[in-house]
XYZ file of C-alpha atoms in Angstrom:
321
model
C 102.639 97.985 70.485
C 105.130 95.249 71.919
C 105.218 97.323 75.319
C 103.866 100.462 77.001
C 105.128 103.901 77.377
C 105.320 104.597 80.927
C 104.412 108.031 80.291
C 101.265 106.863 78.902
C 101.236 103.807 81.783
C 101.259 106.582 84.253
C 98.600 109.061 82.845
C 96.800 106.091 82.362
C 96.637 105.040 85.469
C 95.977 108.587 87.162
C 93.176 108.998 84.777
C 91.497 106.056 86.027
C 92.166 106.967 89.654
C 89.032 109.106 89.871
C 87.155 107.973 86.478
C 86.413 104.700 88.055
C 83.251 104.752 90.441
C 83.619 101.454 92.100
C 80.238 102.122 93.909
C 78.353 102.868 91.209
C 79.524 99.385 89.628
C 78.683 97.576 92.725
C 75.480 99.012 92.994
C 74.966 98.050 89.560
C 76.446 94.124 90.443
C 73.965 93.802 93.128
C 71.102 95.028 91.225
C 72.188 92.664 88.214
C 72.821 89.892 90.801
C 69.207 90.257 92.364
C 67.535 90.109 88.911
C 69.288 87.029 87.086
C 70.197 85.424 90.373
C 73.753 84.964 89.274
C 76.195 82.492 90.504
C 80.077 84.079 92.025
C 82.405 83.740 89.444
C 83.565 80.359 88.319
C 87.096 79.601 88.212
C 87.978 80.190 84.110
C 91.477 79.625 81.949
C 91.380 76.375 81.497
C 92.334 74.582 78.242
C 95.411 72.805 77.532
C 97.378 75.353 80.080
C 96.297 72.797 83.019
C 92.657 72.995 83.569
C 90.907 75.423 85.535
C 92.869 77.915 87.424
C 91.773 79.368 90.598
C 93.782 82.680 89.922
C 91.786 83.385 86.561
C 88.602 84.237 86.454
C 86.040 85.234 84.310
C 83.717 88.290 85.702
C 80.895 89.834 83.937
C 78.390 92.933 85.479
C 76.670 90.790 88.078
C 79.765 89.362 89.486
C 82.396 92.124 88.936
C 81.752 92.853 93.052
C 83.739 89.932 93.706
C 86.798 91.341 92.310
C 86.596 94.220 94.613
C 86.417 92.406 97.230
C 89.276 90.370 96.404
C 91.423 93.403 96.023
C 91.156 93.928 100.060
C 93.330 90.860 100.281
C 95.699 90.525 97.230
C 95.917 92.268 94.376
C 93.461 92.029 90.893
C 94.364 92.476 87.999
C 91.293 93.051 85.734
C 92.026 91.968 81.214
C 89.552 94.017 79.595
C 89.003 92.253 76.698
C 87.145 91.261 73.534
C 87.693 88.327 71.088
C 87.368 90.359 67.736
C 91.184 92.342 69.189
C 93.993 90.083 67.746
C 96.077 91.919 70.375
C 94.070 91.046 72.715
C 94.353 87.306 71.573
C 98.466 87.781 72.263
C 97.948 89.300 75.366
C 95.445 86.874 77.322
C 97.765 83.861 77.325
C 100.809 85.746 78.877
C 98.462 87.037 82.121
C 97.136 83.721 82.557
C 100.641 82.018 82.191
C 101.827 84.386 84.928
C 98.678 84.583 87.432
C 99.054 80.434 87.216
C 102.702 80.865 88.305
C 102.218 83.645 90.885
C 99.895 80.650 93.071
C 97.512 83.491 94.543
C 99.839 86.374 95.085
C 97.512 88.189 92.423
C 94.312 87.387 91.147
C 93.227 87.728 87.143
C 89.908 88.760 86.314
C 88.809 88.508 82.558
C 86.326 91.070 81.519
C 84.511 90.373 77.717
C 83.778 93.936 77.161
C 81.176 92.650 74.223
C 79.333 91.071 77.588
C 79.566 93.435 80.036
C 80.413 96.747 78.651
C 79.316 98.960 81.516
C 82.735 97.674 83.228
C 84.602 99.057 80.176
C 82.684 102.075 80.674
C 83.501 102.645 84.501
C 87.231 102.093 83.725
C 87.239 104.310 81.164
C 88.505 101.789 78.458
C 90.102 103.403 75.153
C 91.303 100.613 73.762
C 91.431 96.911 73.703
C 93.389 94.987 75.815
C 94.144 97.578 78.318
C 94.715 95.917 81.901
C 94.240 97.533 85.087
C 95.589 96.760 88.460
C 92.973 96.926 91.457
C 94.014 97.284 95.567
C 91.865 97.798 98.341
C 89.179 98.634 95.686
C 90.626 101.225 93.503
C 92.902 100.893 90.867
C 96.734 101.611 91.489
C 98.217 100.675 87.540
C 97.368 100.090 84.419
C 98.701 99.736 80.216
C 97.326 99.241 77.124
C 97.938 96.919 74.053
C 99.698 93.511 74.120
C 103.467 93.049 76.264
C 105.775 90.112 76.093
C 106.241 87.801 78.973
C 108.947 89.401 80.674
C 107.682 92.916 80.381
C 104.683 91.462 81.975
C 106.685 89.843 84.724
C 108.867 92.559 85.437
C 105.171 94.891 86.184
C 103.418 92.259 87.955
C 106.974 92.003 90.423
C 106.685 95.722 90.839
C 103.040 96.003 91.772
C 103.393 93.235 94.316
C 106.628 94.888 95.949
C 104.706 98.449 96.086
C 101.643 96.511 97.798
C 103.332 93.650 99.541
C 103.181 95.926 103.261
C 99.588 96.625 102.478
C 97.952 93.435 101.553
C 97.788 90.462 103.601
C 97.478 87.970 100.952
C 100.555 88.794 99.108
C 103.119 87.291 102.023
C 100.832 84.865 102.687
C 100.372 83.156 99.055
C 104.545 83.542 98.727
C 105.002 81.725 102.382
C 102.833 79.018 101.363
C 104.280 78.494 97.402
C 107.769 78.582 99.419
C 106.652 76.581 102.645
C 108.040 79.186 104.432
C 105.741 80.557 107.503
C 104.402 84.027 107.370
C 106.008 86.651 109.304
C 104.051 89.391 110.481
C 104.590 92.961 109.753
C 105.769 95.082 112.822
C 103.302 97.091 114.934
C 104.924 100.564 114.970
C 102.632 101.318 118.083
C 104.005 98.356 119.869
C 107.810 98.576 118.642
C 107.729 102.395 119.764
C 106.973 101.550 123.346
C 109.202 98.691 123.652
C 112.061 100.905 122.250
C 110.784 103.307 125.125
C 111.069 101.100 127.931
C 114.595 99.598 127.001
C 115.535 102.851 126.872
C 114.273 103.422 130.609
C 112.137 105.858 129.327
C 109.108 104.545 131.527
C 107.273 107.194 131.043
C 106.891 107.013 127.768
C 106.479 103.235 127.070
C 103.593 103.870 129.349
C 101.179 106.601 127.759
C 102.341 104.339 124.466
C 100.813 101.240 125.962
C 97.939 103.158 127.158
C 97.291 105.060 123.716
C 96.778 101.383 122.414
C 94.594 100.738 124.822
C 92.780 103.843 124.372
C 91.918 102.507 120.853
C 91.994 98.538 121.442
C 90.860 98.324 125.176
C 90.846 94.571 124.730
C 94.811 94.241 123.802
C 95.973 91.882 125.657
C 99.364 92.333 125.004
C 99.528 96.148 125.376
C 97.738 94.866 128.581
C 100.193 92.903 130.068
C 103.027 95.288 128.713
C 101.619 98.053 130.609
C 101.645 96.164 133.365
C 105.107 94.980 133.287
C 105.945 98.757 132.583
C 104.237 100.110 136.118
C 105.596 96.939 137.559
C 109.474 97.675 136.363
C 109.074 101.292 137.274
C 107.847 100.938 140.262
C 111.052 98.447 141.179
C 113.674 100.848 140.325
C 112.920 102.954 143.011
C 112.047 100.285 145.889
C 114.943 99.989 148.660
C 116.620 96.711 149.552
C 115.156 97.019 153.281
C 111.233 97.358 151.979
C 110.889 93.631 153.204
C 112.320 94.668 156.871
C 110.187 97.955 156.971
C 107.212 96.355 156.437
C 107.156 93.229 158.767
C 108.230 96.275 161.509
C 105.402 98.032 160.426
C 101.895 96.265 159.880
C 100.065 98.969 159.583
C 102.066 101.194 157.424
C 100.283 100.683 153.814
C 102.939 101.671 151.689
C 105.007 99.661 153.148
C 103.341 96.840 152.061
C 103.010 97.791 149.138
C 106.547 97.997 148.650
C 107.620 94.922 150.345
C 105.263 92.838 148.006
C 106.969 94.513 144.849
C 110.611 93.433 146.154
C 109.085 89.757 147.059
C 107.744 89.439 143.359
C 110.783 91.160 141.873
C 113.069 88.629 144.115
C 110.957 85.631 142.571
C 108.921 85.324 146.423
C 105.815 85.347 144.433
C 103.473 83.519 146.674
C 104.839 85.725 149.847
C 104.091 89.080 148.068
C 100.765 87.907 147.363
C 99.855 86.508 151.011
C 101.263 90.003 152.173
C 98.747 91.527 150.193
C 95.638 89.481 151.209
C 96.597 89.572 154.653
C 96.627 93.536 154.553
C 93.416 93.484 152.845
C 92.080 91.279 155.825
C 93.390 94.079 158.364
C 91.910 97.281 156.276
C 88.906 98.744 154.671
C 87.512 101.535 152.873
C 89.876 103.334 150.601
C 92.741 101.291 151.894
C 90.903 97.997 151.090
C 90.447 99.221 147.578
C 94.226 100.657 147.187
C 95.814 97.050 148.354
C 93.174 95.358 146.453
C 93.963 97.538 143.185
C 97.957 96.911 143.783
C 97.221 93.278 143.684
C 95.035 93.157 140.640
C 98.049 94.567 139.151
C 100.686 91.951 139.901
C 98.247 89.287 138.856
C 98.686 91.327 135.501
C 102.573 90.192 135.342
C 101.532 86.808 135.146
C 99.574 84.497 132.722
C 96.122 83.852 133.865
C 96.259 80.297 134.144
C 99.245 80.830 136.924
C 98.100 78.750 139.674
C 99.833 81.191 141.726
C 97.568 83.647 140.716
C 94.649 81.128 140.640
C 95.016 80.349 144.307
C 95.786 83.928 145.112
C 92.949 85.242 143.662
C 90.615 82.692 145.403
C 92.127 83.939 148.578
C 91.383 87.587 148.059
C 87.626 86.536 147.381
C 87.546 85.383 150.483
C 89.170 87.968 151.988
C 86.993 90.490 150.720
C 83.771 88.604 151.287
């Protein structure tokens, strides 16, 4: 067979979809590691292709675990093999041309099936070579029999595209064969609320931030974007004479409140936080806490090594104690 049906490539690899018990094996790898106190897999495919390659391995029972662990990362693809196949013989030096060239976008992992048939078992093996492709620990392609070099290359480029968005290691062994840097992929969460808030759609952007939060509580960014959020919907609605209001009226809260939002949105940054220390000098109780809560929040806006908000925070220590 010079290449595979991909009728058969496909029932294939639905077949092994639920025959292979990945836990089982692994229970079965630790058990085997624990009684002959085996090494992790040693780089293999050496010989006159260049040495040893760090993208082929050789895996037997006790070290099989690796490969699934691999898989989280980039994608494995696992020769199950045996030396008495002649078609296996044709096969082995095309995958371990191609994992050599593909410079850790994919690992290969070499399984002698005479050595560690249990693996054969778990995948369900009919016949030898057959290859299987393992992501995130369960397998998402296989084929059978020999395949010429492009054939090969042409189903390794197609696996990688289908997993590129779902394994980190892909991008990241392309970037650095390229010496291009790594971009990466787009928070959805993140590009929803921003999409939100340019929209003016403050509202929304907010209980977007805050779902975030609700799940990552230690964001920073969503942190600071919620911030900036409250911050730019609070400014829409402030009027041009909050400033003049408030210096006529010291004791009106809001007021304050509001003329400290126009002096940060007008760049007066140190002025809108002395207003707000100075208030909290004048009030206490529930009014102490509201000032002292407005102010927390415009430290938000800003980095936390602003000295601005270094020396402002000092002062509302002292103000408070």
């Amino acid at each position: 067979m010079t290449r595979p049906d991909p009728r058969k490539s496909a029932a294939l690899s639905a077949a092994l979809s639920g025959a292979v018990d990945l836990g089982a094996l692994k229970a079965r790898a630790d058990a085997a590691r624990q009684r002959a106190a085996a090494p992790p897999p040693a780089a293999g495919g050496g010989g006159a292709a260049g040495g040893p390659s760090p993208w082929v391995l050789d895996v037997t029972e006790a070290t099989f675990q690796s490969v699934v662990e691999r898989s989280l990362e980039i994608p494995v693809v696992v020769e199950l093999t045996a030396s008495w196949s002649p078609e296996a013989g044709q096969l082995s030096p095309v995958l371990e041309k191609a994992a050599r060239a593909g410079g850790g976008a994919w690992l290969l992992a070499r399984v002698d099936l005479d050595a560690s048939p249990r693996i054969g078992q778990a995948f369900g093996v009919q016949s030898v070579p057959t290859v299987v492709a393992v992501a995130a620990g369960q397998p998402v392609g296989a084929f059978e029999g020999p395949l010429p070099e492009a054939d090969f290359a042409q189903w390794i480029d197609r696996l990688l595209d289908a997993l590129r968005d779902r394994l980190p290691g892909i991008r990241a062994a392309e970037a650095a064969r390229t010496g291009e840097p790594v971009e990466e992929p787009e928070d959805e969460r993140f590009t929803a609320a921003e999409d939100a808030f340019e929209r003016g759609d403050f509202a929304a952007a907010e209980a977007a931030y805050e779902a975030i939060l609700a799940v990552e509580p230690g964001n920073a960014e969503a942190k600071a974007a919620l911030a900036q959020v409250r911050f730019t919907a609070r400014a829409e609605g402030l009027s041009p004479d909050a400033v003049a209001k408030a210096d006529a009226n010291p004791d009106d809260l809001d007021a304050q409140l509001a003329a400290a939002d126009v002096e940060l949105a007008t760049q007066d940054v140190e002025q809108a936080f002395k207003r707000l220390v100075d208030t909290v000098r004048r009030v206490f109780g529930e009014d102490r806490d509201k000032v002292r809560e407005h102010l927390v929040g415009l430290f938000e806006l800003f980095p936390p090594d602003d000295e601005r908000v270094a020396k402002a925070r000092r002062n509302l220590a002292s103000a408070l104690y």
